[in-house]
Amino acid sequence: MFNPVVFVSLGPGEADLITIKGLKHLQSAQLIYCPATTLPNNKVTSRGSAILSELGIEASKIDLFQVPMSKNRELALQAYREITHRIIQKHQEGLRIAVTVEGDAGFYSSVHYIMDELRERHIPVSQIAGIPAFIACEATAGIHLVKQEEQLQVIPGVIAFESLLKEIREGKVLVIMKTSQCETVIKQVMRELPDHTFHYFENVGVKEKEFYTTDHRQILERAFPYFSLLIIRP
Ligand code: SAH
């Protein structure tokens, strides 16, 4: 009987925030696929691989696969198709395979392309839960994310100025992911609501890179990187 391909959630960036179950799977896997990106300066970066190395996982069993950082979705999809093909081949050899995912594997994670394709080809997959970035952010800020009857809405980077203003005025708790995609709108709304608190985070859990502030001026001055997130409470 073939082992399932296991999608292991790594947590937001701090190695200690992986689950014991996830760690056990990484230790027992014979082959680990981990996404990496080549930056415009040709440097390869991989948050996943940094976490694996901190956890003491042998580098020899890690296969770093490239996911292009491009607005052209088709390029990324092509990369996912290629890696899925490689996984299928190795799976047929009977290896225990893990695929790493930042944060939680089932929360706005692009590895779902790989998972869906494997399922379509009747290859068993399983998923190990992890701590998503917004939960880690909440803990960093020391806030209670939602209380009593409050409703939480997660916005994945695309929202119009009027809609964001409306959601805030309605008193919803908002988590904005991929803030780099709506930086202008967020800053416009912040100028409109100078007395409202905005919790802004970058690289939560990542040593020497973590940043958290509620200071309007500091947020407005920053260029939002890919790993940034906003929490807005009533
Ligand atoms: N599966 C991930 C989310 C992937 S979408 C999870 O469960 O958290 C990518 C977005 O997540 C980023 O644009 C950013 O908004 C957020 N993110 C991921 N890691 C983060 C971190 N360490 N600090 C701040 N935001 C992070």
Short mmCIF file of C-alpha atoms and ligand atoms in Angstrom, two decimals:
data_model
loop_
_atom_site.label_atom_id
_atom_site.label_comp_id
_atom_site.label_asym_id
_atom_site.label_seq_id
_atom_site.Cartn_x
_atom_site.Cartn_y
_atom_site.Cartn_z
CA MET A 1 0.00 0.00 0.00
CA PHE A 2 1.40 3.44 -0.98
CA ASN A 3 1.90 6.10 1.68
CA PRO A 4 -0.07 9.30 1.25
CA VAL A 5 1.80 12.42 0.14
CA VAL A 6 1.73 14.47 3.34
CA PHE A 7 1.29 18.26 3.21
CA VAL A 8 3.02 19.50 6.35
CA SER A 9 2.09 22.96 7.66
CA LEU A 10 5.24 24.67 8.97
CA GLY A 11 3.64 27.59 10.81
CA PRO A 12 4.33 31.27 10.13
CA GLY A 13 8.14 31.33 10.25
CA GLU A 14 9.28 30.50 13.76
CA ALA A 15 10.52 26.90 13.77
CA ASP A 16 9.07 26.25 17.25
CA LEU A 17 5.58 26.93 15.96
CA ILE A 18 5.36 23.71 13.93
CA THR A 19 3.22 20.98 15.53
CA ILE A 20 4.83 17.84 16.97
CA LYS A 21 2.84 15.83 14.43
CA GLY A 22 4.22 17.92 11.57
CA LEU A 23 7.78 17.58 12.84
CA LYS A 24 7.44 13.78 13.15
CA HIS A 25 6.30 13.57 9.53
CA LEU A 26 9.26 15.67 8.36
CA GLN A 27 11.67 13.49 10.31
CA SER A 28 10.29 10.25 8.92
CA ALA A 29 9.86 11.47 5.31
CA GLN A 30 12.37 10.17 2.78
CA LEU A 31 11.86 13.09 0.42
CA ILE A 32 10.64 16.61 1.22
CA TYR A 33 9.48 19.06 -1.44
CA CYS A 34 9.84 22.66 -0.35
CA PRO A 35 8.96 25.79 -2.39
CA ALA A 36 11.59 28.44 -3.11
CA THR A 37 11.66 31.69 -5.08
CA THR A 38 14.43 33.31 -7.07
CA LEU A 39 14.51 37.04 -6.43
CA PRO A 40 15.26 39.63 -9.15
CA ASN A 41 18.89 39.72 -7.86
CA ASN A 42 19.11 35.93 -8.53
CA LYS A 43 19.18 35.08 -4.83
CA VAL A 44 17.12 32.02 -3.94
CA THR A 45 14.95 32.45 -0.86
CA SER A 46 12.84 29.88 0.88
CA ARG A 47 11.16 30.44 4.20
CA GLY A 48 10.31 26.75 4.31
CA SER A 49 13.90 25.66 3.89
CA ALA A 50 15.05 28.04 6.66
CA ILE A 51 12.52 26.44 9.01
CA LEU A 52 13.59 22.91 7.97
CA SER A 53 17.22 23.72 8.65
CA GLU A 54 16.39 25.19 12.07
CA LEU A 55 14.47 22.00 12.86
CA GLY A 56 17.54 19.93 12.00
CA ILE A 57 16.00 18.16 8.98
CA GLU A 58 18.70 16.61 6.74
CA ALA A 59 19.33 18.83 3.73
CA SER A 60 20.01 15.77 1.53
CA LYS A 61 16.36 14.75 1.50
CA ILE A 62 15.02 18.22 0.65
CA ASP A 63 14.11 19.08 -2.95
CA LEU A 64 13.72 22.87 -3.29
CA PHE A 65 11.35 23.59 -6.15
CA GLN A 66 11.12 26.98 -7.80
CA VAL A 67 7.87 28.90 -7.84
CA PRO A 68 8.24 32.00 -10.04
CA MET A 69 7.29 35.27 -8.33
CA SER A 70 5.41 36.74 -11.23
CA LYS A 71 2.09 38.43 -11.84
CA ASN A 72 1.74 35.90 -14.65
CA ARG A 73 -0.21 33.14 -12.90
CA GLU A 74 0.44 30.74 -15.78
CA LEU A 75 4.17 30.59 -14.95
CA ALA A 76 3.45 29.55 -11.36
CA LEU A 77 0.86 27.02 -12.52
CA GLN A 78 3.41 25.52 -14.90
CA ALA A 79 5.87 25.16 -11.99
CA TYR A 80 3.21 23.42 -9.90
CA ARG A 81 2.39 21.05 -12.76
CA GLU A 82 6.08 20.12 -13.12
CA ILE A 83 6.55 19.49 -9.42
CA THR A 84 3.36 17.43 -9.28
CA HIS A 85 4.74 15.28 -12.07
CA ARG A 86 7.99 14.78 -10.12
CA ILE A 87 6.07 13.90 -6.95
CA ILE A 88 3.99 11.32 -8.83
CA GLN A 89 7.13 9.61 -10.14
CA LYS A 90 8.76 9.45 -6.71
CA HIS A 91 5.52 8.31 -5.13
CA GLN A 92 5.40 5.39 -7.55
CA GLU A 93 8.83 4.37 -6.27
CA GLY A 94 7.17 3.93 -2.88
CA LEU A 95 8.92 6.81 -1.07
CA ARG A 96 7.48 8.56 1.97
CA ILE A 97 6.97 12.10 0.61
CA ALA A 98 6.20 15.35 2.41
CA VAL A 99 5.44 18.76 0.89
CA THR A 100 6.03 21.78 3.13
CA VAL A 101 3.64 24.69 3.35
CA GLU A 102 4.08 28.04 5.12
CA GLY A 103 1.47 28.78 7.77
CA ASP A 104 -1.41 26.35 7.46
CA ALA A 105 -1.69 24.11 4.39
CA GLY A 106 -5.40 24.78 3.92
CA PHE A 107 -5.39 28.54 4.32
CA TYR A 108 -4.77 30.57 1.11
CA SER A 109 -2.01 28.23 0.18
CA SER A 110 -1.05 27.80 -3.45
CA VAL A 111 0.03 24.19 -2.88
CA HIS A 112 -3.67 23.37 -3.30
CA TYR A 113 -2.83 23.12 -7.03
CA ILE A 114 -0.53 20.19 -6.26
CA MET A 115 -2.99 18.63 -3.84
CA ASP A 116 -5.90 18.85 -6.28
CA GLU A 117 -3.89 17.36 -9.13
CA LEU A 118 -2.66 14.45 -6.98
CA ARG A 119 -6.20 13.72 -5.85
CA GLU A 120 -7.41 13.80 -9.45
CA ARG A 121 -4.84 11.13 -10.23
CA HIS A 122 -6.03 9.08 -7.26
CA ILE A 123 -2.82 9.53 -5.27
CA PRO A 124 -3.63 9.61 -1.56
CA VAL A 125 -2.82 12.91 0.16
CA SER A 126 -3.06 14.00 3.76
CA GLN A 127 -2.79 17.37 5.41
CA ILE A 128 -1.31 18.30 8.78
CA ALA A 129 -2.75 21.39 10.46
CA GLY A 130 -0.55 24.32 11.35
CA ILE A 131 -0.64 27.81 12.80
CA PRO A 132 -1.67 30.35 10.15
CA ALA A 133 0.07 33.73 10.05
CA PHE A 134 -2.92 35.72 11.31
CA ILE A 135 -3.12 33.65 14.50
CA ALA A 136 0.60 34.16 15.11
CA CYS A 137 0.11 37.91 14.48
CA GLU A 138 -2.69 38.06 17.02
CA ALA A 139 -0.41 36.50 19.64
CA THR A 140 2.46 38.85 18.76
CA ALA A 141 0.20 41.84 19.30
CA GLY A 142 -1.23 40.30 22.48
CA ILE A 143 -4.77 41.03 21.35
CA HIS A 144 -7.98 39.07 21.54
CA LEU A 145 -8.77 38.69 17.85
CA VAL A 146 -12.53 38.19 18.16
CA LYS A 147 -14.77 38.48 21.20
CA GLN A 148 -18.31 37.36 21.92
CA GLU A 149 -20.58 38.10 18.93
CA GLU A 150 -17.94 39.74 16.78
CA GLN A 151 -17.55 38.49 13.22
CA LEU A 152 -14.22 37.90 11.55
CA GLN A 153 -13.64 38.51 7.87
CA VAL A 154 -10.46 37.59 6.00
CA ILE A 155 -9.59 39.66 2.94
CA PRO A 156 -6.98 38.13 0.61
CA GLY A 157 -5.38 41.29 -0.75
CA VAL A 158 -8.04 42.65 -3.07
CA ILE A 159 -10.57 45.18 -1.80
CA ALA A 160 -11.88 48.57 -2.90
CA PHE A 161 -11.59 51.71 -0.75
CA GLU A 162 -15.36 52.08 -0.19
CA SER A 163 -15.79 48.39 0.72
CA LEU A 164 -12.95 48.42 3.24
CA LEU A 165 -14.28 51.60 4.84
CA LYS A 166 -17.77 50.06 5.02
CA GLU A 167 -16.51 46.82 6.65
CA ILE A 168 -14.60 48.81 9.29
CA ARG A 169 -17.56 51.10 10.01
CA GLU A 170 -19.83 48.06 10.40
CA GLY A 171 -17.62 46.94 13.27
CA LYS A 172 -16.32 43.71 11.76
CA VAL A 173 -12.95 42.32 12.75
CA LEU A 174 -10.83 42.23 9.62
CA VAL A 175 -7.69 40.32 8.72
CA ILE A 176 -6.07 41.56 5.52
CA MET A 177 -3.58 39.13 3.97
CA LYS A 178 -1.30 39.89 1.00
CA THR A 179 -1.41 43.55 1.98
CA SER A 180 1.17 44.40 -0.68
CA GLN A 181 -1.62 43.97 -3.22
CA CYS A 182 -3.84 46.62 -1.62
CA GLU A 183 -1.28 48.93 -0.04
CA THR A 184 -2.72 52.08 -1.66
CA VAL A 185 -6.27 51.30 -0.52
CA ILE A 186 -5.15 50.55 3.05
CA LYS A 187 -3.19 53.79 3.27
CA GLN A 188 -6.13 55.75 1.84
CA VAL A 189 -8.44 54.25 4.48
CA MET A 190 -5.92 54.99 7.24
CA ARG A 191 -5.84 58.66 6.21
CA GLU A 192 -9.64 58.67 6.25
CA LEU A 193 -9.72 57.14 9.78
CA PRO A 194 -6.78 58.75 11.63
CA ASP A 195 -8.08 57.70 15.08
CA HIS A 196 -8.72 54.04 14.30
CA THR A 197 -6.21 51.37 15.39
CA PHE A 198 -4.55 49.33 12.66
CA HIS A 199 -2.31 46.44 13.72
CA TYR A 200 0.38 46.06 11.08
CA PHE A 201 2.77 43.07 10.94
CA GLU A 202 5.70 41.93 8.83
CA ASN A 203 7.49 38.57 8.95
CA VAL A 204 5.96 37.45 12.20
CA GLY A 205 8.05 34.79 13.89
CA VAL A 206 11.08 35.41 11.70
CA LYS A 207 14.15 36.38 13.70
CA GLU A 208 15.48 39.88 13.06
CA LYS A 209 12.79 40.53 10.46
CA GLU A 210 9.66 40.61 12.58
CA PHE A 211 7.99 43.98 12.73
CA TYR A 212 4.80 45.07 14.48
CA THR A 213 3.32 48.49 14.97
CA THR A 214 0.05 50.36 15.37
CA ASP A 215 1.71 53.70 14.69
CA HIS A 216 -0.06 55.34 11.70
CA ARG A 217 2.96 57.33 10.58
CA GLN A 218 5.24 54.29 10.59
CA ILE A 219 2.73 52.17 8.66
CA LEU A 220 2.10 54.91 6.10
CA GLU A 221 5.85 55.27 5.50
CA ARG A 222 6.44 51.58 4.87
CA ALA A 223 6.47 49.71 1.58
CA PHE A 224 4.44 46.59 2.41
CA PRO A 225 6.44 43.42 1.67
CA TYR A 226 4.91 40.09 0.63
CA PHE A 227 4.93 38.75 4.22
CA SER A 228 2.83 41.53 5.74
CA LEU A 229 -0.60 41.43 7.29
CA LEU A 230 -3.08 43.81 8.88
CA ILE A 231 -5.59 43.25 11.68
CA ILE A 232 -8.33 45.83 12.13
CA ARG A 233 -10.56 45.63 15.20
CA PRO A 234 -13.57 47.79 16.03
N1 SAH B 1 -0.88 29.54 4.34
C1 SAH B 1 -0.48 30.82 4.91
C2 SAH B 1 -0.97 32.00 4.08
C3 SAH B 1 -0.37 32.10 2.71
S1 SAH B 1 -0.91 33.53 1.84
C4 SAH B 1 -0.99 30.89 6.35
O1 SAH B 1 -1.64 29.96 6.80
O2 SAH B 1 -0.71 31.89 7.01
C5 SAH B 1 0.47 34.58 2.09
C6 SAH B 1 0.13 35.75 3.00
O3 SAH B 1 0.13 35.30 4.36
C7 SAH B 1 1.15 36.87 2.98
O4 SAH B 1 0.92 37.77 1.92
C8 SAH B 1 0.92 37.53 4.33
O5 SAH B 1 -0.22 38.36 4.31
C9 SAH B 1 0.60 36.34 5.22
N2 SAH B 1 1.78 35.83 5.94
C10 SAH B 1 2.32 34.60 5.85
N3 SAH B 1 3.34 34.46 6.72
C11 SAH B 1 3.45 35.64 7.38
C12 SAH B 1 4.30 36.12 8.41
N4 SAH B 1 5.25 35.35 8.94
N5 SAH B 1 4.12 37.38 8.86
C13 SAH B 1 3.14 38.17 8.34
N6 SAH B 1 2.31 37.77 7.36
C14 SAH B 1 2.45 36.52 6.88
#
